[in-house]
């Protein structure tokens, strides 16, 4: 009897020690040896925020989220409106020419840590150098904003600033919004892609690095990849994260994409809402006497080893850029074709659609030239 | 239980030993006191228990629908309706729950009050979409077939416009911001031929904001989004809950602010209504600045801007817009928003903006406020229409639509 109990106890202790070792090993590997990408894939939300900090986002009544207001982190600052950069003077001072740049991660400058290296700040500096010191450029872009949020941002927040010119870049984030299946879930209110804001409570077992590793490896848990996940909880019908995971693991096409390849999904979910949103933005700008310059979105070096995926994504982005160009022409708005003019060189990019400091600088330089040459400035 | 244990302790004397100044007589007095207290406690608990049971039975079995909706707890509402009438929405805050079905009321699969609609719009159908707040949803009537968009469809079909379909896209508490958003995000994909916009009272609430720097185009100074709602402990008692709701110390669950949004400290609309009702107006924040002054400072600039945007987007797509002036009846003492002079002035001001916008943009304008009688029986509370009110409202509207040639 006692021997039997001892044996059970021994097995239990052995398992316990083993579990501790596995967990310890997983943590050690994750913390010390895993690459940045492996860490982003496996780490729990908590570990991610410990390493990178909470994303500088906060809940918003109308846009679901916007930037945290009044914070400074290193060389990055958010003003009272939660946007990247210094505080904004309201009402607009006499004689000031106010440009507001709106868009998603590229406008925000997701890949540059210093506010001064994002294109809106560089544009202001460039224009000041060229003899336009009265021009102010506000960065009202926000991480991961698609055309939906950009439209609402413009209508309900940017108009309050009395802009003299609005620079609009949209296209990249709207690709993910089309990766919704079944197609009936692809709707004008984006509800098939993103859920309403709700408390974000990662499951308790996430605290174990080993369990999280196993769950991610078995496809039972979604990698976070980026910390905006908390503010952009996906609907059950959204497949952008599934695609990202398959692209990174080289397992594409698997699961949903076996039946409906990426190109077929994009072909079923045409960018009608992207067009609606930007057309709406343009018309609202018109009746408020705000001139608009649309900017197309460049990309370079999407998932290098996955030609099928990168070709489909690039085709979707080209399609969006064509819509932007078409709207600019039919509605008589400005068009700055960055997708064509930014050289396809690795130095300008920070992976896919995000631009490096050099990319932002080149963007600002070209855009300043364009605005001056085309007579958009006073 | 604890009290009686103590009294036993005193009888044994051990309690007195520790407090030598306590004599036997004092202990006896204490015993009587404890007994009396116990009796009082027990009878109070019993009375409250009976009252609680009575409140529950009345509320769940006998109370009219409106009373039940106002005072019921979340659990009681869920027990009766199965699921909430509204669901959270990423941009709009909330929308009518799709496929909601309760007795005489229903929402279709797309989350609009009424019957299912065909998507895409069938050829030959002339689709009218009614946009607005609860006065479009037609909160005054339980039966969706008595709501104004449904009645309008019936009326027009009877008049020979059989290809006309009217969709109810009204949602409780929507102001011009949500109306514009609703139009862009949910209504445009219905491919409407004509939209009717009717709203006014909710906009005034968004303007009753102080300090004025909180009056913003994105409503962020008016209310915050609630991430979740944890019912407080007293949620379990019908009696406590009903008392608190009655005393306006808590919001009814039928109030959407309760479930999805939370007013900021700058929002003074509830103070205004409460003070007007109990006659204490102007007190508190209004002592320094009257509601009239606040409304004069917070001009309806967003109302105008949002409507102008809606009209521009519609025009760009060849969709006609009909703006309808907002009606109220001052016959309801319990609803200050239908008789307070500050609200009257704001209605007039907003209605004038509609007329001016129509003149400026070429949108149609119908002055329902001028033609609709304000007799009590046309309303349920001075703002929402009764079934009779909806019927008359629809008569005016259909006459106007037919006369102006807005229909094919």
mmCIF file of C-alpha atoms in Angstrom, chain A residues 59-65 81 146 148-149 151-152 154-157 159-160 186-191 194-199 201 231-233 272-273 275-277 279-281 283-284 287-288, chain B residues 88-93 95 109-110 112 175-178 180-181 184-186 188-189 215-220 222-228 230 261 302 305-306 308-310 312-313 315-317:
data_model
loop_
_atom_site.group_PDB
_atom_site.id
_atom_site.type_symbol
_atom_site.label_atom_id
_atom_site.label_comp_id
_atom_site.label_asym_id
_atom_site.label_seq_id
_atom_site.Cartn_x
_atom_site.Cartn_y
_atom_site.Cartn_z
ATOM 1 C CA UNK A 59 -10.512 53.578 -26.484
ATOM 2 C CA UNK A 60 -12.500 56.115 -28.470
ATOM 3 C CA UNK A 61 -16.231 56.757 -28.527
ATOM 4 C CA UNK A 62 -16.545 56.788 -32.294
ATOM 5 C CA UNK A 63 -13.383 55.321 -33.810
ATOM 6 C CA UNK A 64 -13.034 52.328 -31.465
ATOM 7 C CA UNK A 65 -9.515 53.477 -30.638
ATOM 8 C CA UNK A 81 -5.981 64.558 -29.320
ATOM 9 C CA UNK A 146 -8.150 51.566 -42.621
ATOM 10 C CA UNK A 148 -13.206 53.234 -42.349
ATOM 11 C CA UNK A 149 -11.376 54.874 -39.491
ATOM 12 C CA UNK A 151 -13.161 58.499 -43.000
ATOM 13 C CA UNK A 152 -14.550 58.832 -39.473
ATOM 14 C CA UNK A 154 -11.734 63.067 -40.991
ATOM 15 C CA UNK A 155 -15.460 63.702 -40.564
ATOM 16 C CA UNK A 156 -15.621 63.895 -36.798
ATOM 17 C CA UNK A 157 -12.145 64.919 -35.618
ATOM 18 C CA UNK A 159 -12.664 68.884 -39.599
ATOM 19 C CA UNK A 160 -12.686 70.466 -36.131
ATOM 20 C CA UNK A 186 -17.966 41.283 -45.788
ATOM 21 C CA UNK A 187 -20.050 44.340 -44.902
ATOM 22 C CA UNK A 188 -20.102 48.090 -45.209
ATOM 23 C CA UNK A 189 -19.677 48.572 -41.479
ATOM 24 C CA UNK A 190 -16.538 46.406 -41.291
ATOM 25 C CA UNK A 191 -18.325 44.133 -38.798
ATOM 26 C CA UNK A 194 -13.279 43.673 -36.486
ATOM 27 C CA UNK A 195 -15.329 43.202 -33.325
ATOM 28 C CA UNK A 196 -16.666 46.025 -31.191
ATOM 29 C CA UNK A 197 -14.199 47.100 -28.489
ATOM 30 C CA UNK A 198 -14.482 44.816 -25.493
ATOM 31 C CA UNK A 199 -12.442 43.843 -22.473
ATOM 32 C CA UNK A 201 -8.700 39.081 -21.345
ATOM 33 C CA UNK A 231 -7.811 47.112 -29.927
ATOM 34 C CA UNK A 232 -8.491 45.189 -33.095
ATOM 35 C CA UNK A 233 -10.073 41.962 -31.949
ATOM 36 C CA UNK A 272 -16.435 48.548 -52.802
ATOM 37 C CA UNK A 273 -16.323 49.828 -49.238
ATOM 38 C CA UNK A 275 -14.212 53.185 -52.571
ATOM 39 C CA UNK A 276 -17.365 54.219 -50.663
ATOM 40 C CA UNK A 277 -15.321 55.411 -47.710
ATOM 41 C CA UNK A 279 -15.587 58.868 -51.969
ATOM 42 C CA UNK A 280 -17.531 59.854 -48.855
ATOM 43 C CA UNK A 281 -14.441 61.508 -47.435
ATOM 44 C CA UNK A 283 -17.464 64.637 -50.866
ATOM 45 C CA UNK A 284 -17.513 65.740 -47.249
ATOM 46 C CA UNK A 287 -18.797 70.644 -49.016
ATOM 47 C CA UNK A 288 -16.553 71.837 -46.213
ATOM 48 C CA UNK B 88 -22.572 46.542 -29.507
ATOM 49 C CA UNK B 89 -21.122 48.014 -32.695
ATOM 50 C CA UNK B 90 -17.531 48.983 -33.364
ATOM 51 C CA UNK B 91 -18.194 52.493 -34.683
ATOM 52 C CA UNK B 92 -21.860 53.220 -33.980
ATOM 53 C CA UNK B 93 -21.746 52.121 -30.350
ATOM 54 C CA UNK B 95 -27.255 48.783 -33.401
ATOM 55 C CA UNK B 109 -31.234 39.784 -40.205
ATOM 56 C CA UNK B 110 -29.476 43.026 -41.100
ATOM 57 C CA UNK B 112 -33.210 46.990 -38.961
ATOM 58 C CA UNK B 175 -27.895 61.979 -33.070
ATOM 59 C CA UNK B 176 -26.610 63.530 -36.302
ATOM 60 C CA UNK B 177 -23.204 61.863 -35.872
ATOM 61 C CA UNK B 178 -24.623 58.349 -35.734
ATOM 62 C CA UNK B 180 -24.374 60.129 -40.805
ATOM 63 C CA UNK B 181 -22.329 57.090 -39.837
ATOM 64 C CA UNK B 184 -22.503 55.636 -44.726
ATOM 65 C CA UNK B 185 -21.776 52.277 -43.131
ATOM 66 C CA UNK B 186 -25.103 50.455 -43.090
ATOM 67 C CA UNK B 188 -25.533 52.885 -48.432
ATOM 68 C CA UNK B 189 -25.165 49.171 -49.062
ATOM 69 C CA UNK B 215 -18.417 69.959 -27.113
ATOM 70 C CA UNK B 216 -16.669 68.175 -29.956
ATOM 71 C CA UNK B 217 -17.437 66.745 -33.338
ATOM 72 C CA UNK B 218 -16.635 63.172 -32.309
ATOM 73 C CA UNK B 219 -18.918 63.141 -29.214
ATOM 74 C CA UNK B 220 -15.910 62.219 -27.072
ATOM 75 C CA UNK B 222 -20.366 63.755 -24.380
ATOM 76 C CA UNK B 223 -19.959 60.097 -23.594
ATOM 77 C CA UNK B 224 -17.421 57.320 -23.346
ATOM 78 C CA UNK B 225 -17.763 53.808 -24.521
ATOM 79 C CA UNK B 226 -18.373 51.198 -21.871
ATOM 80 C CA UNK B 227 -16.238 48.145 -22.362
ATOM 81 C CA UNK B 228 -18.441 45.975 -20.205
ATOM 82 C CA UNK B 230 -20.975 44.534 -14.372
ATOM 83 C CA UNK B 261 -22.058 54.267 -23.232
ATOM 84 C CA UNK B 302 -22.084 69.530 -35.842
ATOM 85 C CA UNK B 305 -22.070 69.775 -40.636
ATOM 86 C CA UNK B 306 -23.154 66.133 -40.357
ATOM 87 C CA UNK B 308 -24.595 68.653 -44.968
ATOM 88 C CA UNK B 309 -22.155 65.738 -45.298
ATOM 89 C CA UNK B 310 -25.012 63.244 -45.518
ATOM 90 C CA UNK B 312 -23.455 65.647 -50.194
ATOM 91 C CA UNK B 313 -22.707 61.933 -50.115
ATOM 92 C CA UNK B 315 -26.205 63.631 -53.942
ATOM 93 C CA UNK B 316 -22.978 62.094 -55.219
ATOM 94 C CA UNK B 317 -24.796 58.808 -55.593
#
